[in-house]
Coordinates of C-alpha atoms in Angstrom, one line a residue:
X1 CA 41.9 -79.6 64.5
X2 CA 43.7 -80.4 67.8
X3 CA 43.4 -82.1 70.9
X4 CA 43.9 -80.0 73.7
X5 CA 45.3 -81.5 77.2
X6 CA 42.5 -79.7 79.0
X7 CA 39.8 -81.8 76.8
X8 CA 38.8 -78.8 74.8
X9 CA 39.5 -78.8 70.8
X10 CA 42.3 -76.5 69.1
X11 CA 40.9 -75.6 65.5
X12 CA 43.7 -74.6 63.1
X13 CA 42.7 -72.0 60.2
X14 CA 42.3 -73.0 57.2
X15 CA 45.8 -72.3 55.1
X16 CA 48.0 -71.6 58.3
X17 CA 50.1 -75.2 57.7
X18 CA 53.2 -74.7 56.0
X19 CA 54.0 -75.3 52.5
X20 CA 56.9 -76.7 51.2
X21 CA 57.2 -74.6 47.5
X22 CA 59.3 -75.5 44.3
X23 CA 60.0 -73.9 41.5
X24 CA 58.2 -74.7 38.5
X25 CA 60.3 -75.8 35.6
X26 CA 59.6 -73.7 32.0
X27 CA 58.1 -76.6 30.3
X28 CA 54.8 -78.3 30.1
X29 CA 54.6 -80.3 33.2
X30 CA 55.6 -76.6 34.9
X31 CA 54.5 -73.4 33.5
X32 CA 53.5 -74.6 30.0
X33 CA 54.3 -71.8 27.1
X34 CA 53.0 -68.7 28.4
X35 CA 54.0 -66.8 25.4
X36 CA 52.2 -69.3 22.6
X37 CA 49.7 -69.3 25.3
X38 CA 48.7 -65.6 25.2
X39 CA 49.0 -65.2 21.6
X40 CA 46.3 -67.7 20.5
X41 CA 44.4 -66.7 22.9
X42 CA 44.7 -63.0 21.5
X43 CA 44.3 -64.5 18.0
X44 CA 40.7 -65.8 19.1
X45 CA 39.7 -62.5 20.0
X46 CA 41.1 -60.1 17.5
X47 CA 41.1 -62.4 14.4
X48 CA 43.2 -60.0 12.5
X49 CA 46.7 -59.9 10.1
X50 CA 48.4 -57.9 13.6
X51 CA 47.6 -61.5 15.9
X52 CA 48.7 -63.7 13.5
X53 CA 52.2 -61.6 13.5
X54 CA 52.0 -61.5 17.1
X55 CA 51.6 -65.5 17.1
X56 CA 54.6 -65.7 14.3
X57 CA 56.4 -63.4 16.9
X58 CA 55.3 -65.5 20.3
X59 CA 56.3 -69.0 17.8
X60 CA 59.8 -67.5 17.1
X61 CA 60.2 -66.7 20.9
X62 CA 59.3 -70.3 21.8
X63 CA 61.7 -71.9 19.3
X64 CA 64.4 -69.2 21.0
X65 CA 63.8 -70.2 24.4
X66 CA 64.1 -74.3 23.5
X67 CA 60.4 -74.8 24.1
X68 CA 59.3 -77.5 25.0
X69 CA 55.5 -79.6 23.6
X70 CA 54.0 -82.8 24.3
X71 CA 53.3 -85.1 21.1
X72 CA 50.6 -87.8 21.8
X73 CA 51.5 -91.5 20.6
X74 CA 49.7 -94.2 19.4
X75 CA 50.4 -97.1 21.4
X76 CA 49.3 -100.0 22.9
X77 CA 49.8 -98.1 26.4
X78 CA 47.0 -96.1 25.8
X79 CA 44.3 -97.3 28.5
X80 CA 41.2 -94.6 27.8
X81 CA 39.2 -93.4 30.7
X82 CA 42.0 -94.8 33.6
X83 CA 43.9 -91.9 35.0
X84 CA 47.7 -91.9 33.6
X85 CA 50.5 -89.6 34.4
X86 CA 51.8 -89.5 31.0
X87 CA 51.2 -85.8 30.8
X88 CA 53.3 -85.0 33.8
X89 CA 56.1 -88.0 32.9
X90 CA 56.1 -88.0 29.3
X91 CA 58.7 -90.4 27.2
X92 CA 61.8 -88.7 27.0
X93 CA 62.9 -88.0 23.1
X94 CA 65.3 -90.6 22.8
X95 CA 63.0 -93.3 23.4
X96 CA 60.3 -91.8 21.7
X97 CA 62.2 -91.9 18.1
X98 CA 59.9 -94.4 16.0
X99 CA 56.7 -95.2 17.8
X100 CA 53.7 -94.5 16.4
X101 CA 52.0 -90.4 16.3
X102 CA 48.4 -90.0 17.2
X103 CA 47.0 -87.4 14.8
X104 CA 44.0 -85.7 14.1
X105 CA 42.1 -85.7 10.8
X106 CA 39.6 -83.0 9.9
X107 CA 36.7 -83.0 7.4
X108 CA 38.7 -81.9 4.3
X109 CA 41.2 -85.1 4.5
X110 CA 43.9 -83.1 6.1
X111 CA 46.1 -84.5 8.8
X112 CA 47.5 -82.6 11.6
X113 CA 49.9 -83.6 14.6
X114 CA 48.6 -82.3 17.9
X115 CA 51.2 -80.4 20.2
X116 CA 50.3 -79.6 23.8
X117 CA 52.2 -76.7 25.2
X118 CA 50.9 -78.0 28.7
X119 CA 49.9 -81.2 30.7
X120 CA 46.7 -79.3 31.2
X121 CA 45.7 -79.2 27.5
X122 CA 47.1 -82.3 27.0
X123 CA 44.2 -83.5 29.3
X124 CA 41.5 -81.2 28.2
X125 CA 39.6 -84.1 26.5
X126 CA 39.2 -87.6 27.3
X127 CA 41.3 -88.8 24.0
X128 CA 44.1 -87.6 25.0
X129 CA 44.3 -87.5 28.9
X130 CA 45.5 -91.2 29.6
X131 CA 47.4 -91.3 25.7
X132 CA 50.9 -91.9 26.4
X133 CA 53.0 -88.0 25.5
X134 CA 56.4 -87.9 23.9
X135 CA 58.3 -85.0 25.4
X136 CA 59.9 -83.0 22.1
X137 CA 61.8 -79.2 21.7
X138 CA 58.9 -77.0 20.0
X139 CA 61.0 -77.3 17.0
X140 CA 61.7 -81.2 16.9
X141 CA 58.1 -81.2 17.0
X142 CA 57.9 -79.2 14.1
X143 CA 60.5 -81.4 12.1
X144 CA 59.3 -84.3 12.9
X145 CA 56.0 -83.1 11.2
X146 CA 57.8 -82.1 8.7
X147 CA 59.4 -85.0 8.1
X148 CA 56.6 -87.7 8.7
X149 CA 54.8 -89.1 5.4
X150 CA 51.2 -87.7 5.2
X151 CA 51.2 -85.2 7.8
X152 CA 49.7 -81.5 6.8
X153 CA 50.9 -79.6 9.3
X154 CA 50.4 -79.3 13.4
X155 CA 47.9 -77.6 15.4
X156 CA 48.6 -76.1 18.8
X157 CA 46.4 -77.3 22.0
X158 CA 43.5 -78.2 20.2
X159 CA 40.9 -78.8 22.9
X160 CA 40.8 -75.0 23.5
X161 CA 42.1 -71.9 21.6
X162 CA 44.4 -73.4 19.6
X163 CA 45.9 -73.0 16.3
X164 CA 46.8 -74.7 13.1
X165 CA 50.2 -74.5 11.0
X166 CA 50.7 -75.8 8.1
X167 CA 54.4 -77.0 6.3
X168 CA 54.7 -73.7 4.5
X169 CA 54.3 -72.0 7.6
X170 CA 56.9 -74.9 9.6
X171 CA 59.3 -74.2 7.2
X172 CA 59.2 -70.4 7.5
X173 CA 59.5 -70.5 11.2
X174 CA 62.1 -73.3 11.3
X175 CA 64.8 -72.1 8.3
X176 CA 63.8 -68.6 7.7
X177 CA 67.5 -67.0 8.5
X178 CA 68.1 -63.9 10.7
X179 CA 68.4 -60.9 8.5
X180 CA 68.9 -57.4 9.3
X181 CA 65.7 -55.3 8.8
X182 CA 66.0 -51.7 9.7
X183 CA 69.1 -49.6 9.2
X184 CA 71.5 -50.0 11.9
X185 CA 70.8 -53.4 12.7
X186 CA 73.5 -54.8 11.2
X187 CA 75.6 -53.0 13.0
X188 CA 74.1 -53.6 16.3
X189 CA 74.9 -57.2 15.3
X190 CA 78.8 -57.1 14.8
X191 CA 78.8 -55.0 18.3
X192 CA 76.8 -57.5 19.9
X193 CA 79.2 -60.0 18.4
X194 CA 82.4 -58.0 19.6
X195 CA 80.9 -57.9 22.7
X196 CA 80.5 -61.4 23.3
X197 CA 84.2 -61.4 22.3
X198 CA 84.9 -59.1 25.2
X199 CA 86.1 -56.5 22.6
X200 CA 84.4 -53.5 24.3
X201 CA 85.8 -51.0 22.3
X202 CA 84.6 -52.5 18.9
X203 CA 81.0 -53.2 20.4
X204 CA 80.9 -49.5 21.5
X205 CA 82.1 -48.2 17.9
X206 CA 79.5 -50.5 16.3
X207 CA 76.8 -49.4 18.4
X208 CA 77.3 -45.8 17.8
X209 CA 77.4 -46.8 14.0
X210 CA 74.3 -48.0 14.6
X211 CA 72.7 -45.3 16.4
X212 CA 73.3 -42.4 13.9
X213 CA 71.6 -44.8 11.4
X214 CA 68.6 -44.4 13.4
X215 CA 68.7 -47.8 15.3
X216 CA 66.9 -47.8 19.3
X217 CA 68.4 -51.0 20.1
X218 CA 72.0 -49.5 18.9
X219 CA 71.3 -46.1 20.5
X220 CA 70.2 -48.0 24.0
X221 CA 73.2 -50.6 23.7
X222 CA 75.5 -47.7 23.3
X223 CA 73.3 -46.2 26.4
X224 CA 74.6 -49.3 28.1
X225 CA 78.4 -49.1 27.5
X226 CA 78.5 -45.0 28.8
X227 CA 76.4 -46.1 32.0
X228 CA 79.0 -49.0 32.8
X229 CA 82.3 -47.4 31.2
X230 CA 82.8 -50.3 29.0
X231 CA 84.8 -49.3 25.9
X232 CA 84.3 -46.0 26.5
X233 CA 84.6 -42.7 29.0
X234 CA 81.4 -43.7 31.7
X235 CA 78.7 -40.8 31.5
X236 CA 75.7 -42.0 33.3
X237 CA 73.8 -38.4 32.4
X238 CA 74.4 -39.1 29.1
X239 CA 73.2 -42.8 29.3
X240 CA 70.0 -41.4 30.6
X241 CA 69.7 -39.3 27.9
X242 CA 70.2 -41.7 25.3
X243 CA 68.3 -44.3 27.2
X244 CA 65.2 -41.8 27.4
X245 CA 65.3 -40.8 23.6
X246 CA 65.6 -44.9 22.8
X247 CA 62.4 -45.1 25.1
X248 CA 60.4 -42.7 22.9
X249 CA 60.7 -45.5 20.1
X250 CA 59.5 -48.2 22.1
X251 CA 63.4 -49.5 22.9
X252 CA 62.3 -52.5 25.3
X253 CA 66.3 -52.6 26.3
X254 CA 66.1 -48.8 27.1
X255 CA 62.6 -49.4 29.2
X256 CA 64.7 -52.0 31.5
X257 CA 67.7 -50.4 31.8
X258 CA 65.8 -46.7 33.3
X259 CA 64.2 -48.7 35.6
X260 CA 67.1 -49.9 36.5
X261 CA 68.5 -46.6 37.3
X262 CA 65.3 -45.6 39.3
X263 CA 66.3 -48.7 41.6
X264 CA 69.5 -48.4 41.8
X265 CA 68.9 -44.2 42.8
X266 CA 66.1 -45.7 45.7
X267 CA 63.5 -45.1 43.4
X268 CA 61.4 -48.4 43.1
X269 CA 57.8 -46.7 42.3
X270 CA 59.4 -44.8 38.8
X271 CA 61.2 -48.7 38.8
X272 CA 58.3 -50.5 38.1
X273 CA 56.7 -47.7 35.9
X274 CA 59.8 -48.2 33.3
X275 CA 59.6 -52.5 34.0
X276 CA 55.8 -52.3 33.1
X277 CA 56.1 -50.1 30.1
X278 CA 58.5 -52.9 29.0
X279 CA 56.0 -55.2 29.3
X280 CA 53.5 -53.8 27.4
X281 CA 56.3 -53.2 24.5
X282 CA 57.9 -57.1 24.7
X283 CA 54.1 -58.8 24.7
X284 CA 53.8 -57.5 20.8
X285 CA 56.9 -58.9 20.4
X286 CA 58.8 -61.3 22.6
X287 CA 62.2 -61.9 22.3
X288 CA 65.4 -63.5 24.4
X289 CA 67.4 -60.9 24.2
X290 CA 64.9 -58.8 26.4
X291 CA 61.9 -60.8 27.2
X292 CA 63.6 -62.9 29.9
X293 CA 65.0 -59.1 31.9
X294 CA 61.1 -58.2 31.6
X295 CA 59.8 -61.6 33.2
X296 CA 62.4 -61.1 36.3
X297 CA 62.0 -57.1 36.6
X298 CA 58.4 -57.8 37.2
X299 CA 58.5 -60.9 39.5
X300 CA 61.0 -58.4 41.6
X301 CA 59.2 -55.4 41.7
X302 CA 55.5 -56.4 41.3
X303 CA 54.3 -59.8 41.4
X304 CA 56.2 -61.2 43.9
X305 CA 53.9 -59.1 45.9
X306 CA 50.9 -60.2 44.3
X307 CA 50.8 -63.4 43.1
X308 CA 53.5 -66.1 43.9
X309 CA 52.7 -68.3 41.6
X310 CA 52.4 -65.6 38.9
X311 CA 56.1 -64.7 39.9
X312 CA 57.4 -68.0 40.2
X313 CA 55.9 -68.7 36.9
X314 CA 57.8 -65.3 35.3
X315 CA 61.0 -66.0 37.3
X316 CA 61.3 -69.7 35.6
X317 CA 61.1 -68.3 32.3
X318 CA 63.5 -65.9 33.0
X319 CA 65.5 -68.7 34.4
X320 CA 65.6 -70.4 30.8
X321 CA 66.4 -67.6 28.8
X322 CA 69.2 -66.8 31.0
X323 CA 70.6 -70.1 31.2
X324 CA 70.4 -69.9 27.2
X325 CA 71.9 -66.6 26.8
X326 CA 74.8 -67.5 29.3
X327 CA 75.6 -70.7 27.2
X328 CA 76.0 -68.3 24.6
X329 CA 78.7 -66.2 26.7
X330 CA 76.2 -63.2 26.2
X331 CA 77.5 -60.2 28.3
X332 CA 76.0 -59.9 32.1
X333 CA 73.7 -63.5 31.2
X334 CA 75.2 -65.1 34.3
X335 CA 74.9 -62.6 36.6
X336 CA 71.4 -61.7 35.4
X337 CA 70.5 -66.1 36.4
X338 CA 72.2 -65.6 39.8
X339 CA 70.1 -62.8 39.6
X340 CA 66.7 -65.0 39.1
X341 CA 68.1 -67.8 41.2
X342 CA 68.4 -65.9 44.1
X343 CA 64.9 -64.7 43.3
X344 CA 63.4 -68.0 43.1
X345 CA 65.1 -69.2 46.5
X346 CA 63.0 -66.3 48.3
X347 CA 59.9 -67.3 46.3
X348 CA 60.2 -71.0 47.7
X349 CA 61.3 -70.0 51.1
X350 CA 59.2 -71.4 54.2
X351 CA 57.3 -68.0 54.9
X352 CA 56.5 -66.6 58.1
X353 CA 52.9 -67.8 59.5
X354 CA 50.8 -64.9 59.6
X355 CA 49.1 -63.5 63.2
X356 CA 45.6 -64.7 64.1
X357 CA 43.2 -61.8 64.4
X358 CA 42.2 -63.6 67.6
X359 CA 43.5 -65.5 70.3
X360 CA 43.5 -69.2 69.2
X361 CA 43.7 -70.6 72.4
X362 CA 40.7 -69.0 74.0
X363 CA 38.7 -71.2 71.0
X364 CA 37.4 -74.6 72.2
X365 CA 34.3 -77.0 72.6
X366 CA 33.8 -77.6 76.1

């Protein structure tokens, strides 16, 4: 509400200031663990061998994407009931090494180590909102439970779904080594590898090895190389071919890279029909290598337009995984997170007020 110079008073809508956005960070204090997130929460409602795998899946993800929990302490800090922004400012790692863990106990003597994949469900009970946090990577967390005398095990955001892991189940996710499990796999690997190398020619031979042994991944990777001309003679028809008979498997690579096409061609509406049939394949099973293109296809193309925050949210977990993958000199990674940083600039932009329905000035009290 205004002043005006004539006497009369200005009212200003409700929501028409403008807001200064950032960009939420991928970790507690930001957009939590959306992944670990969804899966319990799935687990609660199906309570079947499929959402446990789906958890294991989501878990692996997380420990992929350097994840990071809060760990409460027990500490003379602790002050209950008085508002604390330990949540949102936890102890950084290094200075948490030693102090005391606060732990839950449950009726058969067992001991578990509370991890919060957000400051929200770190203060979704009065025990643990004002308790001083120790920030830890999902899978320091997970050794250090390990590791600490009389500890069972951890349990996930346990003031709403949450769930419970014991050591056998730690030491699976932590130090079970990557394997190949379907034929062709292993040769998707060494072309992934020789790709990585900038040995294009290699990486194409490998991932036609791999697609006559039946592999999607190999067939779409392949896909890939005859689309850009990289180790071989370009044929973008053929790439769609390949592409579309690596779809009919559930390929989420394949699903990303036709919709990629369809927007490159103009097409955005068959776009977004490939990017959310990728969705629905990654959410069964998420993984860097594709889960991160999914997050920032959909932010583009679809959220952006719906939700901000929801996009944001997508956009910095794209941001993560890219920034992870380009560390690891994976091919396109940094062009794919000036990709999502440009994205997020436009997200946080000052945005245009919107035009009253009515005149403003002809409101005011006489």
């Amino acid at each position: 509400m205004a002043r005006r110079t004539d006497g009369g008073i200005r009212f200003r809508p409700v929501g028409s200031a403008r807001r200064a956005r950032t960009a939420p960070a991928y970790s507690p204090a930001g957009t939590g663990c959306p992944a670990i997130e969804r899966a319990v929460e799935n687990l609660y409602k199906a309570q079947n061998e499929e959402g446990f795998w789906t958890l294991m899946g989501a878990l692996n993800y997380a420990l992929e994407l350097e994840t990071h929990v809060l760990v409460p302490l027990q500490t003379a800090l602790t002050v209950h009931g008085a508002p604390a922004p330990w949540a949102e400012h936890p102890v950084p790692t290094e200075k948490a090494d030693g102090l005391k863990l606060w732990t839950l106990r449950n009726d058969k003597g067992r001991t578990w180590l509370p991890l919060f994949t957000s400051s929200a469900a770190a203060c979704g009970d009065r025990s643990t909102a004002a308790r001083p946090m120790a920030d830890y990577t999902l899978e320091d967390a997970m050794e250090l439970a390990l590791s600490t005398p009389g500890i069972d095990g951890v349990v996930l955001d346990p003031w709403s779904h949450s769930a419970t892991l014991d050591g056998a189940l730690l030491n699976g996710l932590l130090h079970a080594g990557h394997t190949p499990e379907a034929p062709g796999d292993e040769e998707a690997d060494a072309g992934k590898e020789a790709a990585r190398n900038g040995n294009w020619e290699q990486a194409a031979e490998c991932f036609e090895k791999a697609a006559e042994l039946g592999s999607a991944m190999g067939l779409s990777l392949l896909a890939d190389c005859l689309y850009k001309g990289r180790g071989v003679k370009p044929s973008r028809a053929e790439a769609r071919r390949m592409w579309k008979q690596a779809a009919e498997s559930g390929e989420v690579l394949a699903h990303i890279a036709l919709g990629d096409d369809c927007a490159a061609r103009g097409d955005n509406g068959k776009a977004l029909i490939w990017y959310r049939r990728a969705r629905q394949n990654a959410a069964h099973m998420p993984d860097i290598e594709y889960t991160p293109q999914v997050c920032l296809r959909v932010a583009q193309y679809e959220t952006r337009y719906t939700s901000r925050k929801k996009a944001l949210a997508l956009a910095a977990e794209a941001k993560q995984g890219f920034g992870i993958r380009a560390r690891e000199n994976e091919p396109d990674a940094a062009q794919w997170l000036a990709e999502t940083e440009q994205l997020l600039q436009e997200l946080t932009a000052p945005q245009p007020a919107a035009p009253a329905a009515y005149d403003m000035e002809s409101l005011q009290l006489d």
